[in-house]
PDB file of C-alpha atoms in Angstrom:
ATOM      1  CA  UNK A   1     -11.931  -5.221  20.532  1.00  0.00           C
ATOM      2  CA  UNK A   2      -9.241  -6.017  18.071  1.00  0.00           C
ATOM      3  CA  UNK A   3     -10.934  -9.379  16.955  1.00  0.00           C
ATOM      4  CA  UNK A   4     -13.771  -7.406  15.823  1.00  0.00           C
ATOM      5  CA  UNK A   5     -11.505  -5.500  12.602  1.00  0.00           C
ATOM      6  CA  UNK A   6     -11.267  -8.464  10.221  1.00  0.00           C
ATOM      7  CA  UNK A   7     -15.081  -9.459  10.960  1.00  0.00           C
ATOM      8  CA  UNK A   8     -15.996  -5.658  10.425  1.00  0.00           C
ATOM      9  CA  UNK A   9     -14.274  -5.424   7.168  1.00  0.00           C
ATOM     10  CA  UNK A  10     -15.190  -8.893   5.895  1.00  0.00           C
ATOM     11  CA  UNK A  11     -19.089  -8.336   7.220  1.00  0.00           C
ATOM     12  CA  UNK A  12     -19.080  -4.830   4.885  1.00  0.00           C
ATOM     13  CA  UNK A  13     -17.432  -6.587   1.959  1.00  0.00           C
ATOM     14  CA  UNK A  14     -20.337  -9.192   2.272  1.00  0.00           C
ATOM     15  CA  UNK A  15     -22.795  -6.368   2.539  1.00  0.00           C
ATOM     16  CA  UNK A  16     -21.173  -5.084  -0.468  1.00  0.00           C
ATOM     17  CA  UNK A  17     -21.567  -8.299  -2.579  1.00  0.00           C
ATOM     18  CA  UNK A  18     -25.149  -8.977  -1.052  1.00  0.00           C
ATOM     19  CA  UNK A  19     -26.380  -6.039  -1.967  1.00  0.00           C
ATOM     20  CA  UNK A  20     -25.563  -6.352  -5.760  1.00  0.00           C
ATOM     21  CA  UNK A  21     -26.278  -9.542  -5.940  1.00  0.00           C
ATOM     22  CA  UNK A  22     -29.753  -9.408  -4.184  1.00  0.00           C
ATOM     23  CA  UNK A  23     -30.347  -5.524  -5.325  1.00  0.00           C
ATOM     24  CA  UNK A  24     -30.319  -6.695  -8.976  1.00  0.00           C
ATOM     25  CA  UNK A  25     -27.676  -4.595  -9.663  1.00  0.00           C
ATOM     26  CA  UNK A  26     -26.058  -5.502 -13.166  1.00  0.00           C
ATOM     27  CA  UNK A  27     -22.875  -3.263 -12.599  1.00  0.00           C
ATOM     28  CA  UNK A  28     -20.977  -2.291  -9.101  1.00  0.00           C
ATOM     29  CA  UNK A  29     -22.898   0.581  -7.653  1.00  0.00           C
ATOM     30  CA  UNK A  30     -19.701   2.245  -6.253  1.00  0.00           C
ATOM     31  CA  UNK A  31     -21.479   5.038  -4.182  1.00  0.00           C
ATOM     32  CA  UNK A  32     -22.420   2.043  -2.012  1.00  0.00           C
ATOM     33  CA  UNK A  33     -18.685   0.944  -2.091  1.00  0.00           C
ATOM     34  CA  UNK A  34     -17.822   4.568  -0.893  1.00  0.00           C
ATOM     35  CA  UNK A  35     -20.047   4.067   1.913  1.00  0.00           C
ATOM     36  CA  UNK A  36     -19.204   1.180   2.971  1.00  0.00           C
ATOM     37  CA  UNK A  37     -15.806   2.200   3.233  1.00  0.00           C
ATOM     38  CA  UNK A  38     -16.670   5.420   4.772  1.00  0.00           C
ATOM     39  CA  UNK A  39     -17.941   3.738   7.423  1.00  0.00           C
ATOM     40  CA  UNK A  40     -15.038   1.242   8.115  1.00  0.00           C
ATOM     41  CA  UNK A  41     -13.115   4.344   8.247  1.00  0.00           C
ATOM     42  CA  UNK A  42     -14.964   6.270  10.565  1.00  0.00           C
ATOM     43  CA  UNK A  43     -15.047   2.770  12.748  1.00  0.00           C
ATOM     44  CA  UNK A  44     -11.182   2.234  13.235  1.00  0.00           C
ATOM     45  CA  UNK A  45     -11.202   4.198  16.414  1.00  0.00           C
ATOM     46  CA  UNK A  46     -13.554   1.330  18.000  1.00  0.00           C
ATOM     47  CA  UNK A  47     -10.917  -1.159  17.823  1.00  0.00           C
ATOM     48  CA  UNK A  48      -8.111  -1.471  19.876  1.00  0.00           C
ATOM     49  CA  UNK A  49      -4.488  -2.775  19.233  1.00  0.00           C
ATOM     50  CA  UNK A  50      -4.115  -6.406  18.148  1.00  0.00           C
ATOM     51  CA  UNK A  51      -2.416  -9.060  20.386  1.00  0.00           C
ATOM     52  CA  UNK A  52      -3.077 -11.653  18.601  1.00  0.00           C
ATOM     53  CA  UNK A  53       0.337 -13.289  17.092  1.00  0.00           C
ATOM     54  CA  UNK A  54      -1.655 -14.383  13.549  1.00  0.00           C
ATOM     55  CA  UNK A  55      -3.827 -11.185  13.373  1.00  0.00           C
ATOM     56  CA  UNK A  56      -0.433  -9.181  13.489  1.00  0.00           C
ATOM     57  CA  UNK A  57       1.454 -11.153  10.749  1.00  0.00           C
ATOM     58  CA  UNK A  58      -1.557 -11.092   8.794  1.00  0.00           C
ATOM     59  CA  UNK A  59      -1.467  -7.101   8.856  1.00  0.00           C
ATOM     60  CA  UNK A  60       2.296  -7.163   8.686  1.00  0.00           C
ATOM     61  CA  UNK A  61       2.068  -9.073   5.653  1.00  0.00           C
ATOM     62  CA  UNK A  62      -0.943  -6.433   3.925  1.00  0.00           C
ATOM     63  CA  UNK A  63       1.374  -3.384   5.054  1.00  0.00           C
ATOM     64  CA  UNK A  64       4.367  -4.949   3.500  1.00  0.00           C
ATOM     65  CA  UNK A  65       2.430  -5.033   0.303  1.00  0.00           C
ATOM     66  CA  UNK A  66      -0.097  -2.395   0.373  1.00  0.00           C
ATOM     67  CA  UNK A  67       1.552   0.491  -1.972  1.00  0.00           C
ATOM     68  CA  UNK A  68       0.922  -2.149  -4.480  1.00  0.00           C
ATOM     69  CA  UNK A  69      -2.372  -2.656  -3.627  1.00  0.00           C
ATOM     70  CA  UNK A  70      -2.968   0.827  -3.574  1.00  0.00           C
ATOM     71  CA  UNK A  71      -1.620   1.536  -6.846  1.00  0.00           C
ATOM     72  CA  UNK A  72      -3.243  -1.908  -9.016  1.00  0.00           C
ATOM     73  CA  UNK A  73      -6.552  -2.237  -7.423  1.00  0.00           C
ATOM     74  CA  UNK A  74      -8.107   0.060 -10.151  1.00  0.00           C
ATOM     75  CA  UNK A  75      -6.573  -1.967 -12.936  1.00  0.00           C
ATOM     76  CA  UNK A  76      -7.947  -5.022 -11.365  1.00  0.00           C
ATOM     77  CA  UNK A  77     -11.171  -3.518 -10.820  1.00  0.00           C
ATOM     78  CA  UNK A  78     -11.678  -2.475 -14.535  1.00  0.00           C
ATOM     79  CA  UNK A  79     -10.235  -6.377 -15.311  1.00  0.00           C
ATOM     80  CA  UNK A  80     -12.314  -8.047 -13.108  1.00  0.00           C
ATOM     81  CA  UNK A  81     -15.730  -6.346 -13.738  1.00  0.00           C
ATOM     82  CA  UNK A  82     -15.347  -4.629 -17.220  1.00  0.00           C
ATOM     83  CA  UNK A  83     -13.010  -7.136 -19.393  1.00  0.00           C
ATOM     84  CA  UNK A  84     -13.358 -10.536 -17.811  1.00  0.00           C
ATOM     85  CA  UNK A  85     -17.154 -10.127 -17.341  1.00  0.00           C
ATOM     86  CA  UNK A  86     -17.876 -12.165 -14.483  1.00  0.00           C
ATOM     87  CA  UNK A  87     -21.786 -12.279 -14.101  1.00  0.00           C
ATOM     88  CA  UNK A  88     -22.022 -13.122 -10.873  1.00  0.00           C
ATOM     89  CA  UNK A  89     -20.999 -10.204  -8.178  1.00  0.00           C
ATOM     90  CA  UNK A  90     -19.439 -12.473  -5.365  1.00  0.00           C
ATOM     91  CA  UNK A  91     -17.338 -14.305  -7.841  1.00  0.00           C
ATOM     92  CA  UNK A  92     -16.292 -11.207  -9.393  1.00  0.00           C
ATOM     93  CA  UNK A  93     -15.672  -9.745  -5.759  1.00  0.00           C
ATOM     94  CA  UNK A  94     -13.207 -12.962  -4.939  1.00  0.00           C
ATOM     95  CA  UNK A  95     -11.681 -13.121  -8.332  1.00  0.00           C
ATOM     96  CA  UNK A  96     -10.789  -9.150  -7.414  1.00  0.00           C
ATOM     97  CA  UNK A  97      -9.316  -9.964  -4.189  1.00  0.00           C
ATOM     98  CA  UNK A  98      -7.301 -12.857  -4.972  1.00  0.00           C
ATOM     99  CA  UNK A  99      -6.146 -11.018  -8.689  1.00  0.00           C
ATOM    100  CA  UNK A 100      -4.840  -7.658  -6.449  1.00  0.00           C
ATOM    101  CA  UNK A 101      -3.016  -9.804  -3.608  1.00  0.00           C
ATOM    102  CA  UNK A 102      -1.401 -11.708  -6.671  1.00  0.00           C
ATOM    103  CA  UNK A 103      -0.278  -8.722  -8.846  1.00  0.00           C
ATOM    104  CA  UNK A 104       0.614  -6.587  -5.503  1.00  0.00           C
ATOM    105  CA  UNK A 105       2.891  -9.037  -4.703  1.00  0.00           C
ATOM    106  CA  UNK A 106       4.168  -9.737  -7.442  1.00  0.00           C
ATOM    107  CA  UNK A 107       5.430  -6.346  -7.979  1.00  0.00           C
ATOM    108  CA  UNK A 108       6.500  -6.039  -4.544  1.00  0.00           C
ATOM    109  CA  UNK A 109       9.373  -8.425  -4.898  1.00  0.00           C
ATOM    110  CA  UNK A 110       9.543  -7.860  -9.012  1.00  0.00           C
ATOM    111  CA  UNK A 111       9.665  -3.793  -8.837  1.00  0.00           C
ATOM    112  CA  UNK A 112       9.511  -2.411  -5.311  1.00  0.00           C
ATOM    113  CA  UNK A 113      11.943  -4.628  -3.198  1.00  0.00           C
ATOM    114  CA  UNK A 114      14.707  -4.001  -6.109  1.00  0.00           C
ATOM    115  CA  UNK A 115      13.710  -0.415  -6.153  1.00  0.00           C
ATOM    116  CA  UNK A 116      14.123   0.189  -2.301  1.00  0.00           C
ATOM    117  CA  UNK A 117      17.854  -2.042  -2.615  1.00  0.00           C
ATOM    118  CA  UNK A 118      18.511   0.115  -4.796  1.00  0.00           C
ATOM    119  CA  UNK A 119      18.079   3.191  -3.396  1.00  0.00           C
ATOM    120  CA  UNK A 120      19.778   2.133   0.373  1.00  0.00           C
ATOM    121  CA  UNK A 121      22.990   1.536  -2.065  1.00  0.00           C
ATOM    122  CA  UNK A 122      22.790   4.651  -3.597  1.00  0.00           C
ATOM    123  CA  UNK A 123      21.806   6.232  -0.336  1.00  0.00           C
ATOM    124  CA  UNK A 124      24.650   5.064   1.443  1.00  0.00           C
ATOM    125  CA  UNK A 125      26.949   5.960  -1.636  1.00  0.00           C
ATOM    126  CA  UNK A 126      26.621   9.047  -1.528  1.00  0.00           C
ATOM    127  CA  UNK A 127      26.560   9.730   2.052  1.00  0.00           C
ATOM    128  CA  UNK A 128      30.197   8.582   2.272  1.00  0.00           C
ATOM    129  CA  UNK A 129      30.840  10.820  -0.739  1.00  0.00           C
ATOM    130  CA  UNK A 130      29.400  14.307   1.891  1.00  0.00           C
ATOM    131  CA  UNK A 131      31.591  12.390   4.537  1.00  0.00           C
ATOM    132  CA  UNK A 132      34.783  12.607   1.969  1.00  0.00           C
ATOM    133  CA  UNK A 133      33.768  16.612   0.954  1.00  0.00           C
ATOM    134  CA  UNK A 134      33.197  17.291   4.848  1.00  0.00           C
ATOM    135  CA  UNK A 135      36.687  15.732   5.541  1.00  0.00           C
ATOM    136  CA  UNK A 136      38.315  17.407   2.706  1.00  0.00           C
ATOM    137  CA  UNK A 137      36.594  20.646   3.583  1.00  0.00           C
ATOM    138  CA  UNK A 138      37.908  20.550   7.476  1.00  0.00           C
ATOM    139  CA  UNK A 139      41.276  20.006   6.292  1.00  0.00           C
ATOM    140  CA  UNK A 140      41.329  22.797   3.858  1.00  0.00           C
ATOM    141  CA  UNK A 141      40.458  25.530   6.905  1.00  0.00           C
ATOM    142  CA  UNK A 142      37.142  28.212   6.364  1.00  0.00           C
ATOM    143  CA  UNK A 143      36.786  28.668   2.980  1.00  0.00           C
ATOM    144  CA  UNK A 144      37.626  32.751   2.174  1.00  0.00           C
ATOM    145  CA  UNK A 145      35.136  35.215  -0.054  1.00  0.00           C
ATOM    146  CA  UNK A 146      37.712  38.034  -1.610  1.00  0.00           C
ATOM    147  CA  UNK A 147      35.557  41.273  -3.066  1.00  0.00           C
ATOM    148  CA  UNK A 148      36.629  43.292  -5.808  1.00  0.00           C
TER     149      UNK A 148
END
């Protein structure tokens, strides 16, 4: 059931923390992380489609921004566990979380929204310049090919 997803991925993110934190672990152990999400992967197919109004917006919301978390959860990673130095693992896990959903939207509506304006205004620019050429060209007749 689709009530099951968010308790599925926030079960294996506190199997993730638990595990460091009770494991002794100074550092992430990211095989563990790869398993983890291997496994939430390989689970997707057990869940069926949402009807729930909040569970939709919710995922609406994370698709709307998830290029950016794609492309600045690494730099948050190495901030969060390498340069800020968090000692404990949970905290660190949180302050990872809330740091990506900050800087992902951030440059959503700083970079990406301006970039995609951007290119429907060019996009639509120059597809009434074809719709000019084609007139132009249907007005001129077949264009002719003399050999020498």
């Amino acid at each position: 059931p689709a009530k099951l997803w968010p308790v599925a991925v926030v079960g294996l993110i506190a199997v993730y923390c638990m595990a460091h934190t009770w494991g002794g672990y100074a550092k992430p152990v990211y095989w563990m992380g790869w398993i983890l999400s291997l496994a939430l992967g390989l689970s997707i197919n057990l869940f069926h489609d949402s009807q729930s109004r909040v569970g939709n917006l919710v995922s609406n919301k994370i698709a709307l921004y998830s290029y950016g978390l794609y492309l600045l959860h690494v730099p948050v990673l190495y901030l969060v566990f390498n340069v800020m130095g968090i000692e404990s693992v949970a905290l660190a896990c949180v302050a990872f979380l809330a740091l990506t959903w900050v800087a992902s939207v951030a440059a959503y509506h700083a970079i990406e929204k301006p970039m995609i304006k951007l290119g429907r205004v060019a996009s639509e620019w120059h597809g009434e310049e074809r719709r000019e050429n084609r007139r132009e060209d249907q007005w001129r007749g077949p264009a002719r090919t003399h050999r020498v």
